[in-house]
Short mmCIF file of C-alpha atoms in Angstrom, two decimals:
data_model
loop_
_atom_site.label_atom_id
_atom_site.label_comp_id
_atom_site.label_asym_id
_atom_site.label_seq_id
_atom_site.Cartn_x
_atom_site.Cartn_y
_atom_site.Cartn_z
CA MET N 47 0.46 -38.86 9.30
CA ALA N 48 -0.64 -37.58 12.68
CA GLY N 49 2.72 -35.82 12.81
CA PHE N 50 1.59 -33.54 10.03
CA ASP N 51 -1.94 -32.97 11.29
CA LYS N 52 -1.84 -29.31 12.24
CA ARG N 53 -5.47 -29.00 13.31
CA VAL N 54 -6.48 -27.62 16.69
CA PHE N 55 -10.06 -27.27 17.79
CA THR N 56 -10.19 -24.26 20.14
CA TYR N 57 -8.83 -20.76 19.83
CA GLN N 58 -7.23 -21.16 23.28
CA GLU N 59 -5.16 -24.05 21.93
CA ALA N 60 -4.42 -22.10 18.75
CA LEU N 61 -2.70 -19.31 20.68
CA GLU N 62 -1.26 -21.27 23.60
CA GLY N 63 2.15 -19.88 24.51
CA LEU N 64 1.47 -16.32 23.39
CA THR N 65 2.56 -14.21 26.32
CA ASP N 66 3.29 -10.59 27.29
CA ASN N 67 5.88 -8.59 25.31
CA MET N 68 5.98 -10.96 22.35
CA THR N 69 6.23 -9.92 18.70
CA VAL N 70 3.24 -10.77 16.59
CA ILE N 71 2.96 -10.47 12.80
CA ALA N 72 -0.59 -10.32 11.47
CA GLY N 73 -1.73 -10.72 7.86
CA GLY N 74 -4.32 -8.48 6.25
CA PHE N 75 -4.74 -5.28 4.26
CA GLY N 76 -7.23 -2.91 5.81
CA LEU N 77 -9.87 -5.30 7.09
CA CYS N 78 -9.42 -7.66 4.13
CA GLY N 79 -7.91 -11.03 5.00
CA ILE N 80 -7.34 -10.28 8.66
CA PRO N 81 -7.25 -13.11 11.23
CA GLU N 82 -10.28 -11.68 12.98
CA ASN N 83 -11.00 -14.51 15.40
CA LEU N 84 -7.36 -14.94 16.40
CA ILE N 85 -7.18 -11.20 17.15
CA ASP N 86 -10.34 -11.56 19.21
CA GLU N 87 -8.68 -14.36 21.17
CA VAL N 88 -5.58 -12.24 21.81
CA ARG N 89 -7.93 -9.64 23.29
CA SER N 90 -9.59 -12.28 25.53
CA MET N 91 -6.21 -13.53 26.69
CA GLY N 92 -5.36 -10.04 27.90
CA VAL N 93 -1.65 -10.24 26.98
CA HIS N 94 0.13 -6.87 27.06
CA GLY N 95 3.21 -5.14 25.75
CA LEU N 96 2.91 -6.68 22.30
CA THR N 97 4.91 -5.51 19.31
CA VAL N 98 2.56 -5.89 16.36
CA ILE N 99 3.65 -5.90 12.74
CA SER N 100 0.78 -5.41 10.29
CA ASN N 101 0.17 -3.21 7.27
CA ASN N 102 -2.67 -1.43 9.09
CA CYS N 103 -4.13 -1.36 12.58
CA GLY N 104 -7.80 -2.20 11.99
CA VAL N 105 -10.65 0.19 12.83
CA ASP N 106 -11.91 1.26 16.26
CA ASP N 107 -14.13 -1.74 16.92
CA PHE N 108 -12.76 -4.43 14.62
CA GLY N 109 -9.49 -6.16 13.83
CA LEU N 110 -6.31 -4.98 15.54
CA GLY N 111 -8.17 -1.87 16.71
CA LEU N 112 -9.67 -4.11 19.40
CA LEU N 113 -6.25 -4.57 21.00
CA LEU N 114 -5.80 -0.83 21.43
CA LYS N 115 -8.56 -0.35 24.00
CA ASP N 116 -6.78 -2.11 26.85
CA HIS N 117 -3.37 -0.95 25.65
CA GLN N 118 -2.27 -4.44 24.68
CA ILE N 119 -0.04 -3.09 21.90
CA ALA N 120 3.15 -1.30 22.98
CA LYS N 121 4.54 -0.83 19.51
CA ILE N 122 3.24 -1.19 15.98
CA ILE N 123 5.16 -1.40 12.75
CA ALA N 124 2.84 -0.54 9.83
CA SER N 125 2.67 1.39 6.57
CA TYR N 126 -0.67 3.14 7.07
CA VAL N 127 -2.60 3.64 10.27
CA GLY N 128 -5.49 5.96 9.41
CA GLU N 129 -9.13 5.04 9.99
CA ASN N 130 -8.79 4.67 13.76
CA ALA N 131 -9.60 7.41 16.28
CA GLU N 132 -8.39 5.59 19.41
CA PHE N 133 -5.13 4.80 17.69
CA GLU N 134 -4.67 8.47 16.82
CA ARG N 135 -5.37 9.44 20.41
CA GLN N 136 -2.76 6.97 21.74
CA VAL N 137 -0.14 8.13 19.27
CA LEU N 138 -0.63 11.81 20.10
CA ALA N 139 -0.58 10.95 23.86
CA GLY N 140 2.65 8.97 23.42
CA GLU N 141 0.96 5.82 24.73
CA ILE N 142 1.95 3.70 21.75
CA GLU N 143 5.12 3.57 19.69
CA VAL N 144 4.69 3.60 15.92
CA GLU N 145 7.28 2.76 13.30
CA LEU N 146 5.93 3.79 9.91
CA THR N 147 7.48 1.68 7.17
CA PRO N 148 6.94 1.85 3.39
CA GLN N 149 4.56 -0.88 2.37
CA GLY N 150 6.95 -2.63 -0.03
CA THR N 151 9.79 -2.42 2.47
CA LEU N 152 7.47 -3.87 5.12
CA ALA N 153 6.51 -6.80 2.85
CA GLU N 154 10.15 -7.41 1.99
CA LYS N 155 11.31 -7.18 5.63
CA ILE N 156 8.84 -9.95 6.49
CA ARG N 157 9.68 -12.00 3.41
CA ALA N 158 13.41 -11.70 4.03
CA GLY N 159 12.91 -12.50 7.73
CA GLY N 160 11.13 -15.73 6.79
CA ALA N 161 13.81 -16.60 4.24
CA GLY N 162 16.71 -16.20 6.68
CA ILE N 163 18.02 -12.99 5.16
CA PRO N 164 18.84 -10.54 7.98
CA ALA N 165 18.85 -7.31 5.97
CA PHE N 166 18.72 -5.94 2.44
CA TYR N 167 19.37 -2.73 0.50
CA THR N 168 16.59 -0.79 -1.14
CA ALA N 169 16.25 2.60 -2.84
CA THR N 170 12.84 3.05 -1.21
CA GLY N 171 13.03 5.71 1.51
CA TYR N 172 16.52 7.01 0.68
CA GLY N 173 16.68 10.75 1.37
CA THR N 174 13.43 10.62 3.39
CA PRO N 175 12.77 10.36 7.15
CA VAL N 176 12.66 6.57 6.69
CA GLY N 177 16.32 6.56 5.66
CA GLU N 178 17.58 8.63 8.56
CA ASP N 179 20.34 6.94 10.61
CA LYS N 180 20.41 3.94 8.29
CA GLU N 181 23.51 2.62 6.53
CA THR N 182 23.64 3.62 2.88
CA ARG N 183 25.48 2.23 -0.09
CA GLU N 184 25.65 2.96 -3.78
CA PHE N 185 24.72 0.33 -6.36
CA GLY N 186 24.52 1.17 -10.07
CA GLY N 187 25.02 4.85 -9.39
CA ARG N 188 22.08 5.05 -7.00
CA ARG N 189 21.98 5.36 -3.22
CA HIS N 190 20.24 2.64 -1.20
CA ILE N 191 19.48 2.18 2.46
CA LEU N 192 20.03 -0.96 4.52
CA GLU N 193 16.79 -2.29 5.96
CA GLU N 194 16.73 -5.00 8.62
CA SER N 195 14.38 -7.93 8.30
CA ILE N 196 11.56 -8.76 10.68
CA THR N 197 10.88 -12.03 12.49
CA GLY N 198 8.40 -12.67 15.24
CA ASP N 199 7.11 -15.05 17.90
CA PHE N 200 3.61 -15.60 16.56
CA ALA N 201 2.18 -15.19 13.07
CA LEU N 202 -1.59 -14.73 12.93
CA ILE N 203 -2.81 -15.73 9.47
CA LYS N 204 -6.15 -15.89 7.68
CA ALA N 205 -6.43 -18.20 4.65
CA TRP N 206 -9.36 -19.47 2.66
CA LYS N 207 -8.80 -23.22 2.59
CA ALA N 208 -6.29 -25.60 4.09
CA ASP N 209 -5.76 -29.33 4.30
CA TRP N 210 -4.69 -31.05 7.54
CA PHE N 211 -1.07 -30.63 6.53
CA GLY N 212 -1.41 -26.89 6.73
CA ASN N 213 -1.11 -26.32 2.99
CA LEU N 214 -2.88 -23.03 2.39
CA VAL N 215 -4.88 -21.41 -0.37
CA PHE N 216 -5.85 -17.76 -0.18
CA ARG N 217 -8.79 -16.12 -1.89
CA HIS N 218 -8.65 -12.96 -3.99
CA THR N 219 -7.02 -9.91 -2.43
CA ALA N 220 -7.39 -11.44 1.05
CA GLN N 221 -3.96 -12.94 0.29
CA ASN N 222 -1.96 -9.69 0.76
CA PHE N 223 0.56 -9.94 3.62
CA ASN N 224 -0.58 -13.40 4.80
CA PRO N 225 1.83 -15.67 2.87
CA ALA N 226 4.90 -13.64 3.89
CA ALA N 227 3.77 -13.35 7.52
CA ALA N 228 3.26 -17.14 7.65
CA THR N 229 6.98 -17.68 7.04
CA ALA N 230 8.48 -15.24 9.53
CA CYS N 231 7.57 -16.44 13.03
CA ARG N 232 8.50 -19.23 15.43
CA THR N 233 4.86 -20.27 15.69
CA THR N 234 2.47 -19.78 12.78
CA VAL N 235 -1.24 -20.01 13.54
CA VAL N 236 -3.69 -20.06 10.67
CA GLU N 237 -7.45 -19.71 10.74
CA VAL N 238 -9.37 -20.74 7.62
CA GLU N 239 -12.88 -20.88 6.31
CA GLU N 240 -12.64 -24.53 5.39
CA ILE N 241 -10.35 -27.43 6.27
CA VAL N 242 -10.44 -30.16 3.63
CA GLU N 243 -9.27 -33.78 3.64
CA PRO N 244 -5.66 -34.43 2.65
CA GLY N 245 -5.46 -34.88 -1.13
CA GLU N 246 -8.27 -32.50 -1.94
CA LEU N 247 -6.06 -29.48 -2.66
CA ASP N 248 -4.09 -29.57 -5.88
CA PRO N 249 -0.36 -29.34 -4.98
CA ASN N 250 0.10 -27.02 -7.96
CA GLN N 251 -2.28 -24.50 -6.50
CA ILE N 252 -0.90 -24.20 -2.94
CA HIS N 253 0.07 -20.64 -2.02
CA THR N 254 1.74 -21.48 1.31
CA PRO N 255 3.25 -24.93 1.84
CA GLY N 256 2.44 -26.63 5.15
CA ILE N 257 6.04 -26.52 6.36
CA TYR N 258 5.45 -22.93 7.52
CA VAL N 259 2.26 -23.76 9.44
CA ASP N 260 2.16 -24.97 13.03
CA ARG N 261 -1.49 -24.75 14.04
CA LEU N 262 -4.64 -24.68 11.99
CA ILE N 263 -8.18 -23.86 13.05
CA GLN N 264 -11.46 -23.49 11.23
CA GLY N 265 -13.42 -20.36 12.10
CA ASN N 266 -16.50 -18.32 11.28
CA PHE N 267 -15.82 -14.90 9.83
CA GLU N 268 -17.67 -11.63 9.79
CA LYS N 269 -15.45 -10.28 6.96
CA ARG N 270 -16.35 -6.67 7.50
CA ILE N 271 -15.98 -4.34 4.50
CA GLU N 272 -14.38 -0.94 5.08
CA GLN N 273 -15.75 0.83 2.04
CA ILE N 274 -18.57 -0.59 -0.05
CA THR N 275 -18.43 0.89 -3.54
CA VAL N 276 -20.84 -0.31 -6.23
CA ARG N 277 -21.87 0.41 -9.77
CA ALA N 278 -25.45 0.29 -11.00
CA ALA N 279 -26.46 -3.20 -12.15
CA MET S 142 -9.24 28.70 -16.82
CA THR S 143 -7.72 26.28 -14.35
CA LEU S 144 -8.30 22.63 -15.20
CA SER S 145 -11.00 20.73 -13.33
CA ARG S 146 -10.09 17.44 -11.64
CA ASP S 147 -11.61 15.58 -14.56
CA GLN S 148 -9.66 17.63 -17.09
CA MET S 149 -6.43 16.92 -15.21
CA ALA S 150 -7.25 13.19 -15.35
CA GLN S 151 -8.08 13.53 -19.04
CA ARG S 152 -4.71 15.20 -19.75
CA VAL S 153 -2.83 12.48 -17.87
CA ALA S 154 -4.74 9.85 -19.84
CA GLN S 155 -3.10 11.21 -23.01
CA GLU S 156 0.17 9.80 -21.66
CA LEU S 157 -1.18 6.25 -21.60
CA GLN S 158 -0.09 3.76 -24.21
CA ASP S 159 -1.73 0.60 -25.41
CA GLY S 160 -0.45 -2.30 -23.31
CA PHE S 161 0.67 -0.19 -20.32
CA TYR S 162 0.57 -1.51 -16.75
CA VAL S 163 -0.39 1.50 -14.66
CA ASN S 164 -0.62 2.28 -10.93
CA LEU S 165 -3.01 5.08 -10.05
CA GLY S 166 -2.86 6.76 -6.66
CA ILE S 167 -5.81 8.00 -4.64
CA GLY S 168 -7.64 11.20 -5.68
CA ILE S 169 -7.23 12.75 -9.14
CA PRO S 170 -5.03 9.83 -10.35
CA THR S 171 -7.93 7.41 -9.77
CA LEU S 172 -10.04 9.44 -12.19
CA VAL S 173 -7.59 8.72 -15.01
CA ALA S 174 -9.26 5.28 -15.31
CA ASN S 175 -12.37 7.04 -16.62
CA PHE S 176 -10.51 8.54 -19.56
CA ILE S 177 -8.66 5.61 -21.09
CA PRO S 178 -8.81 6.33 -24.85
CA GLU S 179 -11.13 4.20 -26.99
CA GLY S 180 -9.43 1.17 -28.47
CA MET S 181 -6.57 1.23 -25.96
CA ASP S 182 -6.03 -1.53 -23.41
CA VAL S 183 -4.46 -0.62 -20.10
CA MET S 184 -4.04 -2.86 -17.03
CA LEU S 185 -4.45 -1.16 -13.63
CA GLN S 186 -2.28 -2.31 -10.75
CA SER S 187 -3.57 -2.06 -7.21
CA GLU S 188 -0.74 -2.48 -4.73
CA ASN S 189 -2.66 -4.71 -2.30
CA GLY S 190 -2.18 -7.48 -4.88
CA LEU S 191 -4.33 -7.04 -7.97
CA LEU S 192 -3.18 -6.51 -11.56
CA GLY S 193 -6.16 -5.89 -13.81
CA MET S 194 -8.53 -3.95 -11.57
CA GLY S 195 -12.04 -3.85 -13.04
CA ALA S 196 -15.14 -1.80 -12.37
CA PHE S 197 -16.83 -1.50 -8.99
CA PRO S 198 -19.05 -4.53 -8.35
CA THR S 199 -22.83 -4.46 -8.69
CA LYS S 200 -24.61 -4.84 -5.35
CA ASP S 201 -24.88 -8.58 -5.94
CA GLU S 202 -21.22 -8.97 -6.79
CA ILE S 203 -19.82 -7.36 -3.60
CA ASP S 204 -17.11 -9.58 -2.13
CA ALA S 205 -15.25 -8.73 1.10
CA ASP S 206 -12.16 -10.53 -0.26
CA MET S 207 -11.96 -8.30 -3.30
CA ILE S 208 -10.76 -4.76 -2.62
CA ASN S 209 -8.35 -2.22 -4.08
CA ALA S 210 -5.58 -0.31 -2.32
CA GLY S 211 -8.12 2.40 -1.38
CA LYS S 212 -10.00 -0.38 0.46
CA GLN S 213 -12.95 -0.05 -1.91
CA THR S 214 -14.76 -3.12 -3.20
CA VAL S 215 -13.74 -3.83 -6.80
CA THR S 216 -13.84 -6.55 -9.41
CA ALA S 217 -11.09 -8.17 -11.50
CA ARG S 218 -11.24 -7.77 -15.27
CA VAL S 219 -10.49 -10.43 -17.88
CA GLY S 220 -6.76 -11.00 -17.92
CA ALA S 221 -6.33 -10.04 -14.25
CA SER S 222 -4.05 -11.76 -11.76
CA ILE S 223 -4.08 -11.70 -7.96
CA PHE S 224 -1.02 -12.15 -5.75
CA SER S 225 0.64 -11.37 -2.45
CA SER S 226 1.94 -8.01 -1.21
CA VAL S 227 5.47 -9.32 -1.69
CA GLU S 228 4.80 -10.04 -5.37
CA SER S 229 2.95 -6.75 -5.80
CA PHE S 230 5.87 -4.72 -4.53
CA ALA S 231 8.37 -6.77 -6.49
CA MET S 232 6.52 -5.46 -9.54
CA ILE S 233 6.62 -1.93 -8.26
CA ARG S 234 10.16 -1.86 -6.83
CA GLY S 235 11.56 -3.89 -9.71
CA GLY S 236 10.47 -1.22 -12.18
CA HIS S 237 7.92 -3.38 -14.01
CA VAL S 238 5.07 -0.89 -13.82
CA ASP S 239 4.99 1.29 -16.95
CA LEU S 240 3.41 4.38 -15.45
CA THR S 241 2.67 5.62 -11.94
CA VAL S 242 0.39 8.58 -11.33
CA LEU S 243 0.21 10.06 -7.83
CA GLY S 244 -0.63 13.23 -5.96
CA ALA S 245 1.74 15.40 -3.91
CA PHE S 246 1.91 18.35 -1.50
CA GLU S 247 5.13 19.71 -3.03
CA VAL S 248 7.59 19.00 -5.83
CA ASP S 249 10.93 20.74 -6.32
CA ILE S 250 13.38 21.49 -9.13
CA HIS S 251 15.58 18.54 -8.05
CA GLY S 252 12.77 16.09 -8.67
CA ASN S 253 12.10 15.62 -4.94
CA ILE S 254 8.53 14.90 -3.87
CA ALA S 255 6.74 15.42 -0.54
CA SER S 256 3.37 13.75 -0.33
CA TRP S 257 2.87 11.88 2.92
CA MET S 258 3.52 13.92 6.01
CA ILE S 259 2.77 17.35 7.40
CA PRO S 260 4.68 17.74 10.68
CA GLY S 261 2.47 18.73 13.57
CA LYS S 262 -0.53 17.01 12.06
CA MET S 263 -1.48 13.39 12.66
CA VAL S 264 0.68 11.25 10.40
CA LYS S 265 -1.16 8.29 8.96
CA GLY S 266 1.68 6.73 7.02
CA MET S 267 3.21 6.54 3.56
CA GLY S 268 1.51 3.32 2.47
CA GLY S 269 3.08 2.32 -0.85
CA ALA S 270 4.00 5.83 -2.03
CA MET S 271 7.72 5.64 -1.20
CA ASP S 272 8.06 2.31 -3.02
CA LEU S 273 6.16 3.66 -6.02
CA VAL S 274 8.30 6.78 -6.46
CA ALA S 275 11.55 4.87 -5.88
CA GLY S 276 10.64 2.00 -8.17
CA ALA S 277 9.07 3.63 -11.22
CA ALA S 278 10.97 5.29 -14.05
CA ASN S 279 7.83 6.89 -15.44
CA ILE S 280 5.91 8.96 -12.89
CA ILE S 281 3.43 11.77 -13.34
CA VAL S 282 2.60 13.89 -10.31
CA THR S 283 -0.85 15.50 -10.33
CA MET S 284 -1.57 18.37 -7.93
CA THR S 285 -2.94 21.88 -7.82
CA HIS S 286 -0.33 24.49 -8.72
CA THR S 287 -0.80 26.38 -5.45
CA SER S 288 -2.05 25.52 -1.98
CA ARG S 289 -5.39 26.76 -0.63
CA GLU S 290 -3.47 29.68 0.85
CA GLY S 291 -2.15 30.50 -2.61
CA GLU S 292 1.43 29.33 -1.95
CA SER S 293 3.27 27.70 -4.84
CA LYS S 294 3.70 23.94 -4.60
CA LEU S 295 6.49 23.93 -7.20
CA LEU S 296 9.52 24.87 -5.19
CA THR S 297 13.30 25.27 -5.24
CA GLU S 298 13.49 22.89 -2.27
CA CYS S 299 10.62 20.90 -0.73
CA THR S 300 9.84 22.11 2.80
CA LEU S 301 7.96 19.01 3.95
CA PRO S 302 9.52 15.60 4.70
CA LEU S 303 10.23 13.81 1.43
CA THR S 304 8.55 10.77 -0.07
CA GLY S 305 11.38 10.31 -2.53
CA GLN S 306 14.53 12.06 -3.71
CA GLY S 307 15.26 13.01 -7.31
CA CYS S 308 12.59 10.76 -8.77
CA ILE S 309 10.05 13.13 -10.34
CA LYS S 310 10.39 14.35 -13.93
CA ARG S 311 6.81 15.22 -14.90
CA VAL S 312 4.17 17.32 -13.16
CA LEU S 313 0.64 18.14 -14.22
CA THR S 314 -1.09 20.93 -12.29
CA ASP S 315 -4.41 22.64 -12.80
CA LEU S 316 -2.48 25.37 -14.67
CA ALA S 317 0.28 23.62 -16.57
CA TYR S 318 2.16 20.55 -17.68
CA LEU S 319 5.84 20.82 -16.72
CA GLU S 320 8.91 18.67 -16.90
CA ILE S 321 11.91 18.81 -14.55
CA GLU S 322 15.26 19.06 -16.31
CA ASN S 323 18.65 20.08 -14.99
CA GLY S 324 17.41 21.74 -11.86
CA ALA S 325 14.47 23.65 -13.32
CA PHE S 326 10.82 23.29 -14.22
CA VAL S 327 10.33 23.52 -17.96
CA LEU S 328 6.92 24.78 -18.99
CA LYS S 329 5.64 22.48 -21.74
CA GLU S 330 1.92 23.24 -21.92
CA ARG S 331 -0.51 25.60 -20.28
CA ALA S 332 -4.17 25.10 -19.43
CA PRO S 333 -6.49 26.70 -21.98
CA GLY S 334 -6.76 30.42 -21.27
CA VAL S 335 -4.05 30.45 -18.61
CA SER S 336 -1.20 32.87 -19.37
CA VAL S 337 2.50 32.12 -19.11
CA GLU S 338 2.66 35.17 -16.80
CA GLU S 339 0.22 33.60 -14.33
CA ILE S 340 2.22 30.34 -14.29
CA LYS S 341 5.49 32.27 -13.75
CA GLU S 342 3.91 34.16 -10.88
CA LYS S 343 2.67 30.96 -9.20
CA THR S 344 5.83 28.89 -9.65
CA SER S 345 8.34 29.44 -6.87
CA GLY S 346 11.16 27.19 -8.18
CA LYS S 347 13.24 28.10 -11.22
CA LEU S 348 11.03 28.04 -14.33
CA ILE S 349 12.14 27.89 -17.93
CA CYS S 350 9.55 29.14 -20.42
CA PRO S 351 10.12 28.49 -24.12
CA ASP S 352 9.13 31.28 -26.52
CA PHE S 353 6.05 29.38 -27.50
CA VAL S 354 4.04 27.42 -24.90
CA PRO S 355 1.10 25.60 -26.47
CA GLU S 356 -2.26 25.29 -24.79
CA MET S 357 -3.34 21.80 -23.78
CA GLU S 358 -5.67 20.06 -26.15
CA PHE S 359 -8.45 17.74 -25.11
#
């Protein structure tokens, strides 16, 4: 069974082998479900020249925004990058490369990458700047563009619970890009709120099977909220 | 009188049907949720992975793991489901969402829409808008009829980079409800007290006005 025990006990171990110029796919939507401690560790490691794929790029002082300060990110592929002043400054100064990608296309690029499909056609983005210089083809009387899949070196994932085998369960909308990202990289590192004994998770309820997971670590999370909106009790 | 934001939302809500799955964009579209007709059940889709978005939480219910696509804290209603971004966009791109309501900078007579980018300004990204306009058969665009500078936003040809090509058939502005047919805007309804003349004057793209254009009813 030790062969399937994915647990590691330090964040250094969790990200061992992550080096300059690698491609990293991070889960999360806004600040929800982001691998906050793994990102922190990437900052501590001081690796540079990273290509980061993530739906968003955090905020100035939290999440992927932390990696902007020391220019650790050379290129980011994302669907929406507002909410971040330093990011905006680097874009306008030409210090960071940005590839804006429609959110559904981004999800599908990662999914397809993880499933061994190198490219796919989609109507999304046809006739827009996203479709420029891409192959097109007609299906069912409608034009589509060819989008290439994404794979990476390291996936940084946040899940709710896992067992030693790396079977993962996500919680609420913190799921988002995490399950797809977990499938698309050579090394998948997952941080969770709780690691349970084998057998405790119901196999019917697993979101991400352990086959995709290489390293697993239990962390403590701040879980910052971007926009608190409430109704009267 | 031009329609208020709430009146625009109220008019859009008249297009809802019992049992519809609906995606509402940020801004005026979000307000549509406040005008769902009595006795009608509609399920709201939030593209970060929630079908069946409920009310905002009370202070005690706030949960960092529970947000909508606008990154606001929300709750899930009875009958809701939660899933991944991949699943969420399969719903959207696969044409399973019954109605999409979103804002725009410009719409033209070919059904093109520009809503995500103003060259020369900081570009924040298209988020899910390109997937939504490409994937949905039933889309309503809500926007003001003219820009702050008084320029028409209903054009012969969009001037800004597109979000989608040939995908818009229905537009609700603060002055009128229009449909796009065969390369023209067709004036279907006007806001109460707004004249056909005013709408003609403020519509830059080809406009077809039937002999009788009813006022909207609320």
